[in-house]
Tab-separated table of C-alpha atoms in Angstrom:
chain	number	residue	atom	x	y	z
C	195	MET	CA	-5.327	-30.370	-0.539
C	196	PRO	CA	-8.363	-30.461	-3.120
C	197	VAL	CA	-7.602	-26.892	-4.255
C	198	SER	CA	-6.674	-26.617	-8.108
C	199	THR	CA	-3.247	-26.784	-8.768
C	200	LYS	CA	-3.811	-26.837	-12.991
C	201	ASN	CA	-6.160	-23.766	-12.804
C	202	SER	CA	-3.707	-21.846	-9.963
C	203	GLN	CA	-1.648	-22.642	-12.902
C	204	LEU	CA	-3.323	-21.138	-15.598
C	205	ILE	CA	-4.309	-18.146	-13.293
C	206	TYR	CA	-0.631	-17.487	-12.804
C	207	ASP	CA	0.507	-17.982	-16.051
C	208	ALA	CA	-2.363	-15.397	-17.519
C	209	LEU	CA	-1.069	-12.690	-14.707
C	210	LYS	CA	2.769	-13.384	-15.523
C	211	ALA	CA	1.413	-12.978	-19.538
C	212	CYS	CA	-0.387	-9.372	-17.958
C	213	ASP	CA	3.518	-8.501	-16.848
C	214	ILE	CA	2.078	-8.672	-13.247
C	215	GLN	CA	5.703	-8.220	-11.469
C	216	LEU	CA	4.312	-7.713	-8.151
C	217	ILE	CA	2.043	-9.636	-6.191
C	218	SER	CA	0.300	-9.175	-2.740
C	219	ALA	CA	-1.569	-11.543	-0.790
C	220	LEU	CA	-2.928	-12.651	2.449
C	221	PRO	CA	-2.722	-16.350	2.768
C	222	GLU	CA	-5.802	-18.251	2.838
C	223	THR	CA	-7.075	-21.713	1.266
C	224	TRP	CA	-7.960	-21.385	-2.245
C	225	LEU	CA	-5.080	-19.300	-2.877
C	226	VAL	CA	-1.941	-21.375	-1.038
C	227	HIS	CA	-0.554	-22.571	-4.989
C	228	LEU	CA	-1.044	-19.214	-6.726
C	229	ILE	CA	1.545	-17.706	-3.638
C	230	ARG	CA	3.867	-20.662	-3.867
C	231	MET	CA	3.912	-19.946	-7.297
C	232	ALA	CA	4.547	-16.424	-7.050
C	233	GLU	CA	7.471	-17.298	-4.063
C	234	ASP	CA	9.124	-19.935	-6.306
C	235	ASP	CA	9.724	-16.942	-9.002
C	236	SER	CA	12.230	-15.302	-8.740
C	237	LYS	CA	11.148	-12.861	-11.469
C	238	MET	CA	7.924	-11.740	-9.004
C	239	THR	CA	8.152	-9.840	-6.194
C	240	LEU	CA	5.613	-11.762	-3.453
C	241	VAL	CA	4.270	-9.166	-0.422
C	242	ARG	CA	2.596	-10.775	2.426
C	243	LEU	CA	0.642	-8.613	4.124
C	244	SER	CA	-0.593	-8.559	7.793
C	245	LYS	CA	-4.231	-6.753	6.114
C	246	GLU	CA	-5.470	-6.725	3.086
C	247	GLU	CA	-5.636	-3.360	2.700
C	248	GLU	CA	-2.166	-2.542	2.820
C	249	GLY	CA	-1.706	-4.070	-0.270
C	250	VAL	CA	-4.161	-1.157	-2.007
C	251	GLY	CA	-1.503	1.192	-0.754
C	252	ILE	CA	1.318	-1.147	-1.643
C	253	SER	CA	-0.464	-1.720	-4.863
C	254	VAL	CA	-0.552	2.337	-5.576
C	255	GLY	CA	3.059	2.752	-4.450
C	256	ALA	CA	4.087	0.088	-7.482
C	257	HIS	CA	1.842	1.760	-9.828
C	258	LEU	CA	2.932	5.498	-9.309
C	259	ALA	CA	6.688	3.700	-9.147
C	260	GLY	CA	5.632	2.230	-13.148
C	261	THR	CA	5.531	-1.591	-11.908
C	262	LYS	CA	2.630	-3.387	-12.857
C	263	SER	CA	1.116	-5.571	-9.887
C	264	ALA	CA	-2.360	-7.479	-8.797
C	265	MET	CA	-3.842	-8.608	-5.070
C	266	LEU	CA	-4.696	-12.064	-3.960
C	267	MET	CA	-7.028	-12.104	-1.571
C	268	GLN	CA	-10.782	-13.344	-0.094
C	269	ASN	CA	-13.825	-11.704	-0.384
C	270	HIS	CA	-13.186	-10.927	3.591
C	271	GLY	CA	-9.952	-9.720	3.026
C	272	LEU	CA	-12.068	-7.027	0.272
C	273	LEU	CA	-14.142	-6.463	3.109
C	274	GLN	CA	-11.055	-5.437	5.162
C	275	SER	CA	-9.988	-2.886	2.143
C	276	ILE	CA	-12.882	-0.425	1.472
C	277	ASN	CA	-11.872	1.946	2.680
C	278	GLY	CA	-7.431	2.085	1.379
C	279	ILE	CA	-9.702	1.330	-1.990
C	280	VAL	CA	-11.905	4.608	-1.780
C	281	SER	CA	-10.082	6.882	-0.622
C	282	VAL	CA	-6.713	5.533	-1.952
C	283	ALA	CA	-7.556	4.450	-5.396
C	284	GLN	CA	-10.191	5.461	-6.614
C	285	LEU	CA	-9.954	9.105	-5.152
C	286	TYR	CA	-6.327	9.212	-6.745
C	287	ARG	CA	-7.573	7.183	-9.649
C	288	ILE	CA	-5.072	4.662	-9.637
C	289	PRO	CA	-5.420	0.944	-11.770
C	290	LEU	CA	-6.124	-2.330	-8.937
C	291	LEU	CA	-6.335	-5.417	-10.122
C	292	MET	CA	-7.494	-7.222	-7.684
C	293	LEU	CA	-8.369	-11.364	-7.088
C	294	ILE	CA	-10.665	-12.344	-4.680
C	295	SER	CA	-11.664	-15.883	-3.714
C	296	TYR	CA	-15.245	-16.211	-3.212
C	297	ARG	CA	-16.234	-17.946	-0.928
C	298	GLY	CA	-19.440	-18.093	1.253
C	299	TRP	CA	-21.174	-18.908	-1.674
C	300	PHE	CA	-22.941	-21.577	-3.124
C	301	GLY	CA	-21.218	-25.605	-1.745
C	302	GLU	CA	-19.333	-23.405	1.258
C	303	ARG	CA	-19.350	-26.154	4.006
C	304	ASP	CA	-17.170	-23.734	6.097
C	305	PRO	CA	-20.200	-21.683	7.906
C	306	TRP	CA	-17.801	-18.291	9.092
C	307	GLN	CA	-17.683	-17.497	5.382
C	308	THR	CA	-21.241	-17.921	4.929
C	309	GLU	CA	-22.217	-14.323	5.357
C	310	GLY	CA	-19.560	-12.264	3.173
C	311	GLY	CA	-20.487	-14.228	0.324
C	312	LEU	CA	-24.141	-12.812	0.999
C	313	VAL	CA	-22.694	-9.282	0.681
C	314	THR	CA	-19.581	-9.858	-1.889
C	315	GLU	CA	-21.413	-8.911	-4.875
C	316	ASN	CA	-23.748	-6.081	-3.269
C	317	VAL	CA	-20.553	-4.346	-1.553
C	318	LEU	CA	-18.374	-4.095	-5.313
C	319	ARG	CA	-21.592	-2.841	-6.730
C	320	SER	CA	-21.957	-0.024	-3.970
C	321	LEU	CA	-18.010	0.972	-4.819
C	322	ARG	CA	-18.512	1.205	-8.740
C	323	ILE	CA	-16.078	-2.093	-9.227
C	324	PRO	CA	-16.548	-3.706	-12.105
C	325	TYR	CA	-16.262	-7.343	-11.483
C	326	GLU	CA	-16.231	-10.567	-13.784
C	327	PHE	CA	-16.080	-14.307	-12.493
C	328	LEU	CA	-13.598	-16.557	-12.694
C	329	ASP	CA	-15.375	-20.067	-13.360
C	330	ASP	CA	-13.999	-22.049	-15.876
C	331	PRO	CA	-10.514	-22.673	-17.045
C	332	ASN	CA	-11.093	-21.871	-20.904
C	333	ASN	CA	-11.602	-18.155	-20.800
C	334	VAL	CA	-8.910	-17.555	-17.414
C	335	ALA	CA	-6.587	-16.156	-19.745
C	336	HIS	CA	-8.282	-14.173	-21.935
C	337	LYS	CA	-10.829	-12.475	-18.712
C	338	ILE	CA	-7.581	-11.554	-16.764
C	339	GLN	CA	-6.346	-9.925	-19.344
C	340	GLN	CA	-9.929	-8.245	-20.205
C	341	ALA	CA	-9.723	-7.028	-16.211
C	342	GLN	CA	-6.320	-5.132	-16.309
C	343	THR	CA	-6.964	-3.702	-19.689
C	344	LEU	CA	-9.873	-2.252	-18.466
C	345	SER	CA	-8.403	-1.255	-15.187
C	346	GLU	CA	-5.849	0.612	-16.347
C	347	SER	CA	-7.492	2.331	-19.323
C	348	SER	CA	-10.562	3.341	-16.788
C	349	SER	CA	-7.902	4.414	-13.967
C	350	ARG	CA	-9.643	2.102	-11.383
C	351	PRO	CA	-9.927	-0.638	-9.297
C	352	VAL	CA	-11.479	-3.890	-11.443
C	353	ALA	CA	-11.861	-7.346	-9.463
C	354	LEU	CA	-12.354	-10.991	-10.873
C	355	LEU	CA	-13.676	-13.451	-8.426
C	356	LEU	CA	-12.328	-16.311	-8.114
C	357	CYS	CA	-15.063	-19.102	-8.067
C	358	ARG	CA	-15.346	-22.611	-6.112
C	359	ASP	CA	-16.015	-24.632	-9.467
C	360	LEU	CA	-12.571	-23.141	-10.826
C	361	MET	CA	-10.688	-23.039	-7.491
C	362	TRP	CA	-11.807	-26.514	-6.110
C	363	GLU	CA	-11.777	-30.084	-7.067
C	364	GLU	CA	-13.793	-32.723	-4.987
P	227	MET	CA	10.073	20.982	18.479
P	228	GLU	CA	7.940	22.223	15.988
P	229	ARG	CA	6.959	19.583	12.846
P	230	ILE	CA	7.028	22.464	10.489
P	231	GLU	CA	10.696	23.553	12.061
P	232	ALA	CA	11.664	19.775	11.742
P	233	LEU	CA	10.773	19.475	7.964
P	234	LYS	CA	12.460	23.137	7.298
P	235	ALA	CA	15.937	21.276	8.907
P	236	ILE	CA	15.613	18.316	6.296
P	237	TYR	CA	13.849	20.474	3.187
P	238	SER	CA	16.938	19.674	1.553
P	239	LYS	CA	17.421	16.424	1.605
P	240	LEU	CA	13.530	15.581	1.005
P	241	GLU	CA	14.489	17.521	-1.964
P	242	ASP	CA	16.338	14.155	-3.568
P	243	CYS	CA	14.175	11.907	-2.874
P	244	ILE	CA	11.237	10.007	-3.757
P	245	VAL	CA	8.478	11.944	-0.516
P	246	VAL	CA	5.196	10.509	0.886
P	247	THR	CA	3.408	12.274	3.408
P	248	ILE	CA	0.283	11.755	5.365
P	249	MET	CA	-2.672	14.023	4.988
P	250	GLY	CA	-3.142	17.051	7.082
P	251	ALA	CA	-0.838	19.323	8.728
P	252	VAL	CA	2.702	17.309	7.190
P	253	ALA	CA	1.200	17.603	3.748
P	254	ALA	CA	0.253	21.508	4.335
P	255	GLU	CA	2.626	22.623	5.935
P	256	ILE	CA	5.579	20.766	3.435
P	257	GLN	CA	3.928	23.070	1.149
P	258	THR	CA	4.111	26.435	2.699
P	259	ILE	CA	7.503	25.400	2.273
P	260	GLY	CA	7.733	24.082	-1.076
P	261	HIS	CA	5.925	21.857	-2.874
P	262	LYS	CA	8.214	19.668	-5.237
P	263	LYS	CA	7.752	17.116	-7.780
P	264	ASN	CA	8.931	14.181	-6.480
P	265	PHE	CA	6.546	14.700	-3.297
P	266	PHE	CA	3.376	12.742	-3.525
P	267	TYR	CA	0.439	14.053	-0.659
P	268	LEU	CA	-1.934	10.746	0.583
P	269	GLN	CA	-4.548	13.198	1.506
P	270	HIS	CA	-6.587	10.478	2.746
P	271	GLY	CA	-6.386	6.737	3.500
P	272	MET	CA	-5.266	6.997	6.943
P	273	GLY	CA	-2.381	4.511	7.695
P	274	LEU	CA	-1.288	3.586	4.620
P	275	ALA	CA	1.548	6.253	2.819
P	276	SER	CA	4.042	3.578	4.751
P	277	SER	CA	2.243	0.717	2.343
P	278	VAL	CA	2.081	3.371	-0.429
P	279	GLY	CA	6.254	4.029	0.493
P	280	LEU	CA	7.344	-0.162	0.386
P	281	GLY	CA	5.206	-0.408	-2.868
P	282	ILE	CA	7.837	2.887	-4.648
P	283	ALA	CA	10.558	0.913	-2.819
P	284	LEU	CA	9.866	-2.026	-3.902
P	285	SER	CA	9.504	-1.418	-7.170
P	286	ARG	CA	12.582	1.122	-7.705
P	287	PRO	CA	15.227	0.114	-5.088
P	288	GLU	CA	17.761	2.496	-6.132
P	289	LEU	CA	15.872	5.455	-5.576
P	290	GLN	CA	15.331	6.887	-2.032
P	291	VAL	CA	12.340	6.977	-0.077
P	292	ILE	CA	11.325	8.730	3.138
P	293	VAL	CA	7.803	8.771	4.591
P	294	LEU	CA	7.296	11.342	6.942
P	295	ASP	CA	3.990	9.286	9.005
P	296	GLY	CA	2.423	10.302	12.107
P	297	ASP	CA	0.761	8.564	15.608
P	298	GLY	CA	-2.758	8.831	14.211
P	299	SER	CA	-2.188	7.387	10.989
P	300	LEU	CA	0.101	5.325	12.282
P	301	LEU	CA	-1.375	3.535	15.148
P	302	MET	CA	-4.436	3.104	12.020
P	303	ASN	CA	-2.092	0.139	10.264
P	304	LEU	CA	0.468	-1.079	13.043
P	305	GLY	CA	0.455	-4.019	10.940
P	306	THR	CA	2.603	-2.191	8.142
P	307	LEU	CA	5.578	-2.549	10.535
P	308	THR	CA	5.800	-5.294	10.411
P	309	THR	CA	5.283	-6.243	5.995
P	310	LEU	CA	7.817	-3.642	6.230
P	311	ALA	CA	10.043	-5.457	8.762
P	312	ARG	CA	9.296	-8.493	7.046
P	313	TYR	CA	11.095	-6.894	3.342
P	314	GLN	CA	13.410	-4.526	4.871
P	315	PRO	CA	13.781	-1.956	1.538
P	316	ALA	CA	17.129	-0.651	2.372
P	317	ASN	CA	15.852	2.804	0.762
P	318	LEU	CA	13.443	3.035	3.004
P	319	LEU	CA	12.929	5.686	5.570
P	320	HIS	CA	10.427	5.899	7.565
P	321	VAL	CA	9.942	9.172	9.615
P	322	VAL	CA	6.954	8.988	12.315
P	323	PHE	CA	6.321	12.716	13.412
P	324	ASP	CA	4.396	11.963	16.999
P	325	ASN	CA	2.479	15.230	18.374
P	326	GLU	CA	0.569	12.451	20.655
P	327	SER	CA	-2.889	13.849	18.744
P	328	LEU	CA	-5.459	13.912	15.962
P	329	LEU	CA	-4.402	17.437	15.789
P	330	SER	CA	-6.723	17.750	12.226
P	331	VAL	CA	-9.714	16.452	13.844
P	332	GLY	CA	-9.642	18.437	16.358
P	333	GLY	CA	-6.593	17.490	18.666
P	334	PHE	CA	-8.075	14.733	19.646
P	335	PRO	CA	-5.406	12.830	22.055
P	336	THR	CA	-3.500	9.804	20.555
P	337	ALA	CA	-2.618	5.961	22.459
P	338	THR	CA	0.783	7.872	22.681
P	339	SER	CA	-0.747	10.435	24.811
P	340	THR	CA	-1.029	7.593	27.473
P	341	GLY	CA	2.213	5.478	26.568
P	342	THR	CA	2.449	4.014	23.755
P	343	ASP	CA	5.451	3.858	22.125
P	344	LEU	CA	6.175	3.744	18.496
P	345	GLN	CA	9.675	3.692	18.855
P	346	LYS	CA	9.517	0.386	20.884
P	347	ILE	CA	6.460	-1.293	18.693
P	348	ALA	CA	8.670	-0.768	15.424
P	349	ASP	CA	11.539	-2.467	17.472
P	350	GLY	CA	9.153	-4.683	18.471
P	351	ALA	CA	7.861	-5.896	14.574
P	352	GLY	CA	11.512	-6.295	13.244
P	353	ILE	CA	12.545	-3.234	11.805
P	354	PRO	CA	15.930	-3.491	11.746
P	355	ASN	CA	16.969	0.715	12.900
P	356	THR	CA	14.772	2.292	15.347
P	357	ARG	CA	15.754	5.655	16.448
P	358	PHE	CA	13.950	8.302	18.279
P	359	ALA	CA	14.262	12.207	19.049
P	360	ASP	CA	12.439	14.949	21.043
P	361	SER	CA	14.779	18.273	19.940
P	362	LEU	CA	15.340	19.763	16.460
P	363	ASP	CA	19.405	19.168	16.711
P	364	ASP	CA	18.757	15.801	17.533
P	365	PHE	CA	16.085	14.747	14.865
P	366	LYS	CA	18.292	16.351	12.148
P	367	GLN	CA	20.911	14.790	13.397
P	368	GLN	CA	19.350	10.952	13.657
P	369	PHE	CA	17.492	11.889	10.494
P	370	ASN	CA	21.197	12.339	8.980
P	371	GLN	CA	22.227	9.122	10.456
P	372	ALA	CA	19.549	7.065	8.753
P	373	LEU	CA	19.697	8.910	5.461
P	374	GLU	CA	23.763	7.387	5.405
P	375	LEU	CA	22.814	3.693	6.779
P	376	ASP	CA	21.516	1.967	3.881
P	377	GLU	CA	18.896	0.222	6.189
P	378	LEU	CA	15.788	0.117	6.668
P	379	THR	CA	15.040	3.014	9.700
P	380	THR	CA	12.090	4.146	11.293
P	381	LEU	CA	12.544	7.560	12.864
P	382	VAL	CA	9.803	8.491	16.113
P	383	ALA	CA	10.030	11.979	16.135
P	384	LYS	CA	8.235	13.499	18.948
P	385	VAL	CA	6.904	16.747	18.112
P	386	GLU	CA	4.171	19.781	19.257
P	387	ALA	CA	0.649	19.678	18.360
P	388	LYS	CA	0.224	22.840	16.594
P	389	GLY	CA	-0.242	22.911	12.704
P	390	PRO	CA	-1.449	25.526	10.366
P	391	SER	CA	-4.945	26.482	9.844
P	392	ALA	CA	-5.748	25.762	7.309
P	393	PHE	CA	-5.456	21.584	5.456
P	394	VAL	CA	-6.317	22.489	1.935
P	395	THR	CA	-3.562	23.511	-0.881
P	396	ASP	CA	-4.241	24.641	-3.839
P	397	LEU	CA	-2.442	21.715	-5.201
P	398	GLY	CA	-5.711	19.123	-6.512
P	399	LEU	CA	-4.785	15.747	-5.396
P	400	LEU	CA	-4.865	14.612	-8.810
P	401	GLU	CA	-2.536	17.099	-10.352
P	402	ASN	CA	-0.330	15.929	-7.765
P	403	ARG	CA	-0.701	12.396	-8.128
P	404	PHE	CA	-0.353	12.255	-12.172
P	405	GLN	CA	3.357	15.003	-11.621
P	406	PHE	CA	4.536	12.316	-9.136
P	407	LYS	CA	3.779	9.261	-11.395
P	408	ARG	CA	5.765	11.347	-14.354
P	409	HIS	CA	8.229	12.818	-12.636
P	410	LEU	CA	9.094	8.521	-11.267
P	411	SER	CA	9.009	7.416	-14.977
P	412	GLU	CA	11.671	10.812	-16.075
P	413	ILE	CA	13.631	9.134	-13.641
P	414	PRO	CA	16.020	6.258	-15.642
P	415	GLN	CA	15.688	2.975	-14.139
P	416	THR	CA	19.158	1.466	-13.392
P	417	SER	CA	19.321	-2.035	-12.083
P	418	LYS	CA	18.183	-3.607	-9.159
P	419	ASP	CA	21.925	-4.587	-8.454
P	420	GLY	CA	23.508	-1.303	-9.229
């Protein structure tokens, strides 16, 4: 599978360096290695979801209970999670670290991903969620650490868009 | 059975647990009985109370977590039952007050009024212990038994579609959230194996 194992490992190691102890995830192609790494890690609690919005609730509960968490989802999962983000995470000022695979953008071959790609950044901006791109292995660790710092200090959701150039090897 | 009577019947047990409730009548009624620092009211985000409870239960397995859910909320997030069943936190008791109605928005009937059976759905999702009560004595007994069991339980309680006249209380959402988190942080953490 041409999903980058090496760069997935960089992302996973960066999450571990941020003391992330719980990851919620709904599988999608670009996330397979990350989810497997979480599954193989006895010190990580991995929660496989039925729908991404559940992950917002789980991260809220984890935060209230003192556990640092991260969410792995596709950009269509972000669309599924919007009410949870607005009506729980933002309403209650909860930090959320969201890693979102940015499907449907330049280079996308799957026709069904393309509408979601067009709206992703506008949705994040409308929700006032600060976001950055993870597209270069050289600054993955730095950006993940910065995202978590901002999420904690602002008590708000922060997003990192996992880009094709980082996740996919052809 | 009236929900407020059911809440009064279990209130002494709730005082010793970590409690997450849904919005509307449940949150307002508990607060009329008496707010505690260990109660968190999810005043929006319908459907996610059980997910919040799961996040707490997985993070603090030594604490007993009780989620007070409702039929309208649970119907918005039925997938939560499959996720609860997958991880089966033994320290989570999921109570669903089923009044067959979206009471706080005007009493519109939900699908449980036309035959949807939430206990069977929980059972089919794989919740290891599901229970049902439609009288106050039965509810109290089922609730107490479930607490003793040390097994993930969904308890569906049929209640009347009656609630308080107002839903806004004088406890601010953020005040509740920060107070609850601080309270949890002050409960000493014991080993997951303990």
